[in-house]
């Protein structure tokens, strides 16, 4: 598109100098605008089609990650958040036994780095992402040579402050290059913009949805004894607890029965999820399927306890079981929806939820919030992964 724009400007300059009678400069402007719009639409359609195919596993590159530290997890959360990039990670290797022999969500730990030659052959690997710190220079070069001998592409991810490029500011001081470090999380200006978006959005939805909220409350009271609103302590930004509101979807006293069915948990990590939970009421099952039980969280958003978009609000008991890298998701307010909800909801493993939440924190923009809110609508309507 930039080439088209430049050509249009050059043609306008030429016609302005020569002033040929048979050409109209307005016609050139109109042709240039049409060409830019058509090329932009074509590019957008092409990217959407290719991205959808990649998300379904068609035409993807099989890759393996060398190193399961912070840099490796950065690559993992990018792949999880953006499946349209076209990579299928078959697993990762790391010389730390605790990392190399344990899984991170869908990513399988395949042992030590010495296993890489055999893994490349067995898993039919196309590309290798090397995410080792630069202090392991010799090991990095050894991995590169291993890839060269097997005609596999090797990509070295730089570990500059162990950060993604989105967290690095590049500037100059009278010609002297400067590299600045952005603070992880939201600055004051970002928080102000995000807070304004939350207040306007939650107030509007609560006002328009008031009749629906009343109907749901009546249905809950008629279906089973107990209050319509369920209150529960959750952990917010920086570990601060708050009282979260939801429509009650279980029988009263269901929390006391959790230990009796904990061994029936169907997900990994500290979260408890059970598709056919006997504690859920008839109305509650419908509310969960449609995510209507979460509507009272808009009051939490209006109060400032939560945000419209953000990480999933965890229970204190869940936070007590977090690994150190999981705790990064607590650095911003939790959200009523988020990348975890539009990426499969209950079908997404706990580790992948954390990867998505951290990716969101590091790559926040107002456009990303808007896109997540819009994509939440079909997820709620179709109820994929909700139970």
Tab-separated table of C-alpha atoms in Angstrom:
chain	number	residue	atom	x	y	z
A	1	UNK	CA	0.000	0.000	0.000
A	2	UNK	CA	2.883	2.376	0.712
A	3	UNK	CA	4.230	1.768	-2.808
A	4	UNK	CA	0.840	2.631	-4.294
A	5	UNK	CA	0.708	5.830	-2.254
A	6	UNK	CA	4.224	6.856	-3.341
A	7	UNK	CA	3.466	6.159	-7.031
A	8	UNK	CA	0.303	8.253	-6.786
A	9	UNK	CA	2.219	11.172	-5.268
A	10	UNK	CA	4.932	10.913	-7.967
A	11	UNK	CA	2.323	10.896	-10.760
A	12	UNK	CA	0.627	13.925	-9.209
A	13	UNK	CA	3.962	15.750	-9.116
A	14	UNK	CA	4.701	14.872	-12.746
A	15	UNK	CA	1.279	16.003	-13.966
A	16	UNK	CA	1.594	19.193	-11.906
A	17	UNK	CA	4.886	20.056	-13.631
A	18	UNK	CA	3.951	18.969	-17.172
A	19	UNK	CA	0.241	19.917	-16.891
A	20	UNK	CA	-0.953	17.650	-19.720
A	21	UNK	CA	-4.454	18.581	-20.855
A	22	UNK	CA	-5.617	14.987	-21.330
A	23	UNK	CA	-5.025	13.962	-17.664
A	24	UNK	CA	-6.997	14.981	-14.579
A	25	UNK	CA	-5.104	15.115	-11.271
A	26	UNK	CA	-8.387	14.441	-9.449
A	27	UNK	CA	-8.719	11.197	-11.407
A	28	UNK	CA	-5.259	10.138	-10.230
A	29	UNK	CA	-6.188	10.885	-6.616
A	30	UNK	CA	-9.392	8.857	-6.914
A	31	UNK	CA	-7.520	5.951	-8.544
A	32	UNK	CA	-4.869	6.035	-5.817
A	33	UNK	CA	-7.462	5.998	-3.031
A	34	UNK	CA	-9.355	3.113	-4.654
A	35	UNK	CA	-6.132	1.140	-5.134
A	36	UNK	CA	-5.100	1.617	-1.491
A	37	UNK	CA	-8.558	0.595	-0.202
A	38	UNK	CA	-8.757	-2.476	-2.453
A	39	UNK	CA	-5.239	-3.592	-1.565
A	40	UNK	CA	-5.980	-3.112	2.149
A	41	UNK	CA	-9.191	-5.167	1.902
A	42	UNK	CA	-7.401	-7.897	-0.041
A	43	UNK	CA	-4.578	-8.017	2.507
A	44	UNK	CA	-7.064	-8.154	5.415
A	45	UNK	CA	-9.079	-10.975	3.805
A	46	UNK	CA	-5.915	-12.932	3.015
A	47	UNK	CA	-4.620	-12.577	6.585
A	48	UNK	CA	-8.000	-13.588	8.027
A	49	UNK	CA	-8.225	-16.716	5.846
A	50	UNK	CA	-4.624	-17.772	6.523
A	51	UNK	CA	-5.033	-17.076	10.240
A	52	UNK	CA	-8.205	-19.181	10.405
A	53	UNK	CA	-6.468	-22.079	8.609
A	54	UNK	CA	-3.486	-21.860	10.955
A	55	UNK	CA	-5.798	-21.813	13.994
A	56	UNK	CA	-7.258	-25.101	12.759
A	57	UNK	CA	-3.819	-26.651	12.344
A	58	UNK	CA	-3.663	-26.371	8.547
A	59	UNK	CA	-0.349	-25.268	7.050
A	60	UNK	CA	1.372	-24.798	10.412
A	61	UNK	CA	5.083	-25.199	11.166
A	62	UNK	CA	6.042	-27.798	13.767
A	63	UNK	CA	8.432	-26.201	16.246
A	64	UNK	CA	10.211	-26.982	19.496
A	65	UNK	CA	11.362	-24.545	22.188
A	66	UNK	CA	14.809	-24.851	23.741
A	67	UNK	CA	14.604	-23.429	27.253
A	68	UNK	CA	11.596	-23.168	29.573
A	69	UNK	CA	12.535	-19.997	31.438
A	70	UNK	CA	10.855	-16.601	31.191
A	71	UNK	CA	11.949	-16.136	27.564
A	72	UNK	CA	10.580	-19.550	26.613
A	73	UNK	CA	7.274	-18.831	28.334
A	74	UNK	CA	7.097	-15.534	26.423
A	75	UNK	CA	7.203	-17.514	23.180
A	76	UNK	CA	4.633	-19.980	24.550
A	77	UNK	CA	2.113	-17.318	25.566
A	78	UNK	CA	2.492	-15.585	22.194
A	79	UNK	CA	1.730	-18.856	20.400
A	80	UNK	CA	-1.293	-19.490	22.664
A	81	UNK	CA	-2.660	-15.953	22.284
A	82	UNK	CA	-2.058	-15.766	18.518
A	83	UNK	CA	-2.713	-19.180	16.927
A	84	UNK	CA	-2.918	-17.473	13.540
A	85	UNK	CA	0.878	-17.111	13.520
A	86	UNK	CA	1.001	-20.660	12.199
A	87	UNK	CA	3.109	-22.585	14.716
A	88	UNK	CA	2.408	-25.882	16.439
A	89	UNK	CA	4.751	-26.323	19.396
A	90	UNK	CA	5.442	-30.039	19.793
A	91	UNK	CA	7.145	-29.455	23.158
A	92	UNK	CA	10.164	-27.942	24.852
A	93	UNK	CA	13.482	-29.077	26.319
A	94	UNK	CA	15.385	-27.735	29.308
A	95	UNK	CA	18.364	-29.017	31.301
A	96	UNK	CA	16.573	-28.224	34.568
A	97	UNK	CA	14.830	-31.539	35.414
A	98	UNK	CA	11.958	-29.749	37.160
A	99	UNK	CA	11.194	-27.819	33.973
A	100	UNK	CA	12.218	-30.253	31.263
A	101	UNK	CA	10.168	-33.145	32.612
A	102	UNK	CA	6.941	-31.256	33.397
A	103	UNK	CA	4.311	-29.839	31.074
A	104	UNK	CA	3.174	-26.218	30.769
A	105	UNK	CA	-0.398	-26.381	29.560
A	106	UNK	CA	-0.474	-27.920	26.097
A	107	UNK	CA	3.323	-27.718	25.844
A	108	UNK	CA	4.995	-31.029	26.663
A	109	UNK	CA	8.278	-31.233	28.532
A	110	UNK	CA	10.571	-33.486	26.472
A	111	UNK	CA	13.570	-33.704	28.784
A	112	UNK	CA	17.082	-32.315	28.513
A	113	UNK	CA	18.581	-30.355	25.611
A	114	UNK	CA	20.788	-33.360	24.723
A	115	UNK	CA	17.593	-35.105	23.544
A	116	UNK	CA	17.068	-32.493	20.813
A	117	UNK	CA	18.549	-34.481	17.856
A	118	UNK	CA	16.296	-37.473	18.529
A	119	UNK	CA	13.252	-35.254	19.159
A	120	UNK	CA	13.753	-33.408	15.855
A	121	UNK	CA	13.663	-36.733	13.993
A	122	UNK	CA	10.817	-38.309	15.978
A	123	UNK	CA	8.544	-35.249	16.047
A	124	UNK	CA	9.263	-34.145	12.454
A	125	UNK	CA	10.280	-30.671	13.630
A	126	UNK	CA	10.492	-27.812	11.104
A	127	UNK	CA	11.825	-25.010	13.328
A	128	UNK	CA	13.567	-24.560	16.665
A	129	UNK	CA	13.175	-21.529	18.943
A	130	UNK	CA	16.250	-21.066	21.139
A	131	UNK	CA	15.314	-19.115	24.282
A	132	UNK	CA	18.409	-19.661	26.403
A	133	UNK	CA	20.095	-16.710	28.195
A	134	UNK	CA	23.210	-15.374	26.456
A	135	UNK	CA	25.431	-16.691	29.255
A	136	UNK	CA	24.929	-20.119	27.650
A	137	UNK	CA	26.582	-18.988	24.419
A	138	UNK	CA	28.336	-22.303	23.711
A	139	UNK	CA	25.180	-24.316	24.296
A	140	UNK	CA	23.243	-21.974	21.978
A	141	UNK	CA	25.806	-22.444	19.198
A	142	UNK	CA	25.702	-26.211	19.758
A	143	UNK	CA	21.909	-26.186	19.260
A	144	UNK	CA	22.317	-24.074	16.101
A	145	UNK	CA	24.815	-26.564	14.666
A	146	UNK	CA	22.488	-29.451	15.521
A	147	UNK	CA	19.722	-27.732	13.572
A	148	UNK	CA	21.996	-26.994	10.612
A	149	UNK	CA	23.020	-30.655	10.317
A	150	UNK	CA	19.337	-31.658	10.125
A	151	UNK	CA	18.213	-28.847	7.809
A	152	UNK	CA	15.967	-27.358	10.490
A	153	UNK	CA	15.547	-23.596	10.854
A	154	UNK	CA	16.887	-22.206	14.140
A	155	UNK	CA	15.661	-18.909	15.605
A	156	UNK	CA	17.442	-17.312	18.554
A	157	UNK	CA	15.161	-15.221	20.769
A	158	UNK	CA	17.204	-12.354	22.313
A	159	UNK	CA	17.048	-12.182	26.090
A	160	UNK	CA	17.440	-8.381	26.402
A	161	UNK	CA	16.378	-7.946	30.022
A	162	UNK	CA	14.295	-11.092	29.449
A	163	UNK	CA	11.605	-8.909	27.904
A	164	UNK	CA	9.519	-8.779	24.781
A	165	UNK	CA	10.080	-5.865	22.390
A	166	UNK	CA	6.749	-4.419	23.541
A	167	UNK	CA	8.447	-3.644	26.878
A	168	UNK	CA	11.482	-1.888	25.410
A	169	UNK	CA	11.636	1.808	24.449
A	170	UNK	CA	14.347	2.795	21.937
A	171	UNK	CA	15.306	6.486	21.799
A	172	UNK	CA	18.390	8.629	21.282
A	173	UNK	CA	20.198	11.366	23.179
A	174	UNK	CA	21.818	13.626	20.592
A	175	UNK	CA	22.680	10.623	18.462
A	176	UNK	CA	23.539	8.361	21.409
A	177	UNK	CA	21.208	5.312	21.354
A	178	UNK	CA	19.201	4.727	24.534
A	179	UNK	CA	17.264	1.632	25.498
A	180	UNK	CA	14.539	2.265	28.065
A	181	UNK	CA	12.630	-0.326	30.041
A	182	UNK	CA	8.873	-0.104	30.332
A	183	UNK	CA	7.401	-1.160	33.639
A	184	UNK	CA	5.415	-4.404	33.502
A	185	UNK	CA	1.755	-3.652	34.049
A	186	UNK	CA	-0.284	-0.510	33.497
A	187	UNK	CA	1.038	3.001	34.033
A	188	UNK	CA	-1.085	5.833	35.427
A	189	UNK	CA	-2.166	7.122	32.019
A	190	UNK	CA	-3.139	3.646	30.856
A	191	UNK	CA	-5.038	3.005	34.088
A	192	UNK	CA	-6.973	6.258	33.643
A	193	UNK	CA	-8.019	5.366	30.092
A	194	UNK	CA	-8.892	1.801	31.077
A	195	UNK	CA	-10.853	3.006	34.113
A	196	UNK	CA	-12.905	5.398	31.972
A	197	UNK	CA	-13.673	2.513	29.587
A	198	UNK	CA	-14.727	0.345	32.554
A	199	UNK	CA	-16.999	2.956	34.136
A	200	UNK	CA	-18.794	3.829	30.908
A	201	UNK	CA	-19.112	0.200	29.789
A	202	UNK	CA	-20.298	-1.250	33.101
A	203	UNK	CA	-22.755	1.602	33.799
A	204	UNK	CA	-24.249	1.261	30.319
A	205	UNK	CA	-24.595	-2.525	30.540
A	206	UNK	CA	-26.080	-2.419	34.052
A	207	UNK	CA	-28.654	0.154	32.936
A	208	UNK	CA	-29.663	-1.641	29.748
A	209	UNK	CA	-29.574	-5.070	31.402
A	210	UNK	CA	-31.564	-4.171	34.544
A	211	UNK	CA	-34.765	-5.978	33.379
A	212	UNK	CA	-32.774	-9.127	32.545
A	213	UNK	CA	-31.012	-9.021	35.910
A	214	UNK	CA	-34.391	-8.863	37.650
A	215	UNK	CA	-35.789	-11.822	35.689
A	216	UNK	CA	-32.705	-13.950	36.465
A	217	UNK	CA	-32.896	-13.106	40.176
A	218	UNK	CA	-36.562	-14.187	40.318
A	219	UNK	CA	-35.823	-17.422	38.420
A	220	UNK	CA	-33.027	-18.321	40.870
A	221	UNK	CA	-35.252	-17.741	43.913
A	222	UNK	CA	-38.061	-19.854	42.408
A	223	UNK	CA	-35.725	-22.700	41.450
A	224	UNK	CA	-34.027	-23.276	44.823
A	225	UNK	CA	-33.946	-21.732	48.314
A	226	UNK	CA	-31.295	-19.144	49.060
A	227	UNK	CA	-30.235	-15.666	47.914
A	228	UNK	CA	-30.051	-14.771	44.233
A	229	UNK	CA	-26.611	-13.171	44.585
A	230	UNK	CA	-23.578	-15.214	45.593
A	231	UNK	CA	-20.682	-13.396	47.255
A	232	UNK	CA	-17.175	-14.825	47.262
A	233	UNK	CA	-13.730	-13.537	48.251
A	234	UNK	CA	-11.394	-13.207	45.286
A	235	UNK	CA	-7.861	-11.871	44.820
A	236	UNK	CA	-7.435	-8.678	42.843
A	237	UNK	CA	-4.540	-6.476	41.755
A	238	UNK	CA	-1.349	-6.813	43.797
A	239	UNK	CA	-2.888	-9.565	45.932
A	240	UNK	CA	-5.613	-7.353	47.439
A	241	UNK	CA	-8.792	-9.304	48.192
A	242	UNK	CA	-12.314	-8.130	47.408
A	243	UNK	CA	-15.864	-9.492	47.498
A	244	UNK	CA	-16.991	-10.592	44.036
A	245	UNK	CA	-20.651	-10.856	43.080
A	246	UNK	CA	-22.221	-13.530	40.898
A	247	UNK	CA	-25.690	-14.953	40.396
A	248	UNK	CA	-25.981	-18.077	42.541
A	249	UNK	CA	-25.743	-21.124	40.270
A	250	UNK	CA	-25.350	-23.793	42.995
A	251	UNK	CA	-27.432	-25.017	45.884
A	252	UNK	CA	-26.904	-23.089	49.100
A	253	UNK	CA	-24.000	-24.503	51.112
A	254	UNK	CA	-22.327	-26.009	48.038
A	255	UNK	CA	-18.891	-24.732	49.059
A	256	UNK	CA	-18.896	-26.994	52.117
A	257	UNK	CA	-19.339	-30.020	49.800
A	258	UNK	CA	-16.308	-29.235	47.640
A	259	UNK	CA	-13.895	-31.515	49.525
A	260	UNK	CA	-16.235	-34.473	48.983
A	261	UNK	CA	-15.925	-34.222	45.196
A	262	UNK	CA	-12.465	-32.671	44.796
A	263	UNK	CA	-11.043	-35.936	43.443
A	264	UNK	CA	-13.485	-35.614	40.503
A	265	UNK	CA	-11.768	-32.441	39.279
A	266	UNK	CA	-11.521	-32.455	35.467
A	267	UNK	CA	-8.847	-29.767	35.013
A	268	UNK	CA	-5.240	-29.410	36.077
A	269	UNK	CA	-3.786	-26.823	38.417
A	270	UNK	CA	-5.413	-25.264	41.479
A	271	UNK	CA	-8.776	-24.607	39.770
A	272	UNK	CA	-11.727	-26.948	40.372
A	273	UNK	CA	-13.939	-27.602	37.328
A	274	UNK	CA	-16.432	-30.399	36.825
A	275	UNK	CA	-18.699	-30.582	33.783
A	276	UNK	CA	-21.590	-32.345	35.559
A	277	UNK	CA	-21.163	-30.823	39.012
A	278	UNK	CA	-24.024	-32.189	41.180
A	279	UNK	CA	-24.054	-28.964	43.200
A	280	UNK	CA	-25.296	-26.894	40.239
A	281	UNK	CA	-29.021	-26.088	40.091
A	282	UNK	CA	-31.210	-26.358	36.974
A	283	UNK	CA	-31.301	-22.600	36.463
A	284	UNK	CA	-27.625	-22.398	37.404
A	285	UNK	CA	-26.664	-24.806	34.637
A	286	UNK	CA	-28.338	-22.576	32.071
A	287	UNK	CA	-26.795	-19.429	33.560
A	288	UNK	CA	-23.307	-20.945	33.441
A	289	UNK	CA	-23.786	-22.148	29.886
A	290	UNK	CA	-24.747	-18.611	28.812
A	291	UNK	CA	-22.297	-16.900	31.219
A	292	UNK	CA	-25.231	-14.948	32.662
A	293	UNK	CA	-24.155	-15.862	36.191
A	294	UNK	CA	-21.255	-13.416	35.766
A	295	UNK	CA	-23.395	-10.339	35.020
A	296	UNK	CA	-23.300	-9.027	38.640
A	297	UNK	CA	-19.521	-8.683	38.214
A	298	UNK	CA	-20.351	-5.479	36.330
A	299	UNK	CA	-21.010	-3.973	39.761
A	300	UNK	CA	-17.464	-4.960	40.765
A	301	UNK	CA	-16.222	-3.268	37.605
A	302	UNK	CA	-18.154	-0.091	38.404
A	303	UNK	CA	-16.747	-0.100	41.957
A	304	UNK	CA	-13.189	-0.518	40.686
A	305	UNK	CA	-12.546	-3.999	42.117
A	306	UNK	CA	-12.394	-5.442	38.606
A	307	UNK	CA	-12.028	-4.338	34.996
A	308	UNK	CA	-14.117	-5.140	31.938
A	309	UNK	CA	-11.120	-7.014	30.498
A	310	UNK	CA	-8.314	-8.643	32.439
A	311	UNK	CA	-7.049	-11.861	34.033
A	312	UNK	CA	-9.479	-14.300	35.628
A	313	UNK	CA	-10.144	-13.379	39.322
A	314	UNK	CA	-8.676	-16.256	41.412
A	315	UNK	CA	-9.637	-17.603	44.821
A	316	UNK	CA	-7.179	-17.106	47.714
A	317	UNK	CA	-6.793	-20.905	47.938
A	318	UNK	CA	-5.758	-20.983	44.271
A	319	UNK	CA	-3.192	-18.203	44.700
A	320	UNK	CA	-1.627	-20.185	47.552
A	321	UNK	CA	-0.767	-22.909	45.017
A	322	UNK	CA	0.687	-20.583	42.358
A	323	UNK	CA	4.182	-21.056	41.010
A	324	UNK	CA	6.273	-17.899	40.990
A	325	UNK	CA	5.659	-17.122	37.313
A	326	UNK	CA	1.882	-17.526	37.774
A	327	UNK	CA	1.846	-14.529	40.145
A	328	UNK	CA	2.497	-12.066	37.318
A	329	UNK	CA	-1.196	-12.242	36.452
A	330	UNK	CA	-1.958	-10.544	39.802
A	331	UNK	CA	-0.213	-7.299	38.840
A	332	UNK	CA	-3.344	-5.774	37.252
A	333	UNK	CA	-7.076	-5.793	38.155
A	334	UNK	CA	-8.921	-8.990	37.174
A	335	UNK	CA	-11.505	-8.834	34.407
A	336	UNK	CA	-15.091	-9.882	33.743
A	337	UNK	CA	-13.769	-11.258	30.450
A	338	UNK	CA	-10.327	-11.770	28.958
A	339	UNK	CA	-8.176	-13.664	26.497
A	340	UNK	CA	-8.810	-16.823	28.541
A	341	UNK	CA	-12.566	-16.547	27.885
A	342	UNK	CA	-12.343	-16.076	24.120
A	343	UNK	CA	-9.731	-18.848	23.818
A	344	UNK	CA	-11.757	-21.785	25.114
A	345	UNK	CA	-12.799	-20.838	28.677
A	346	UNK	CA	-12.963	-24.037	30.765
A	347	UNK	CA	-11.317	-26.004	27.924
A	348	UNK	CA	-8.094	-24.027	28.438
A	349	UNK	CA	-5.682	-25.479	30.996
A	350	UNK	CA	-4.642	-23.406	34.006
A	351	UNK	CA	-1.076	-22.872	32.747
A	352	UNK	CA	-2.424	-21.653	29.412
A	353	UNK	CA	-4.810	-19.281	31.214
A	354	UNK	CA	-1.775	-17.791	32.966
A	355	UNK	CA	0.152	-17.544	29.692
A	356	UNK	CA	-2.778	-15.715	28.084
A	357	UNK	CA	-3.219	-13.370	31.040
A	358	UNK	CA	0.474	-12.411	31.094
A	359	UNK	CA	0.441	-11.908	27.325
A	360	UNK	CA	-2.514	-9.546	27.770
A	361	UNK	CA	-0.689	-7.551	30.457
A	362	UNK	CA	2.436	-7.166	28.321
A	363	UNK	CA	0.571	-6.279	25.118
A	364	UNK	CA	-2.340	-4.182	26.375
A	365	UNK	CA	-4.005	-1.621	24.144
A	366	UNK	CA	-7.455	-0.075	24.049
A	367	UNK	CA	-7.993	-1.813	20.723
A	368	UNK	CA	-7.143	-5.170	22.310
A	369	UNK	CA	-9.723	-4.544	25.058
A	370	UNK	CA	-12.348	-3.626	22.474
A	371	UNK	CA	-11.546	-6.697	20.366
A	372	UNK	CA	-11.810	-9.016	23.376
A	373	UNK	CA	-15.186	-7.529	24.386
A	374	UNK	CA	-16.523	-7.992	20.832
A	375	UNK	CA	-15.212	-11.569	20.578
A	376	UNK	CA	-16.762	-12.399	23.953
A	377	UNK	CA	-20.276	-11.957	22.505
A	378	UNK	CA	-20.242	-15.064	20.229
A	379	UNK	CA	-18.455	-17.063	22.944
A	380	UNK	CA	-21.325	-16.273	25.326
A	381	UNK	CA	-24.022	-16.935	22.709
A	382	UNK	CA	-22.641	-20.328	21.680
A	383	UNK	CA	-21.417	-21.324	25.155
A	384	UNK	CA	-18.249	-23.030	23.919
A	385	UNK	CA	-16.230	-24.423	26.836
A	386	UNK	CA	-18.629	-23.061	29.483
A	387	UNK	CA	-19.723	-25.263	32.408
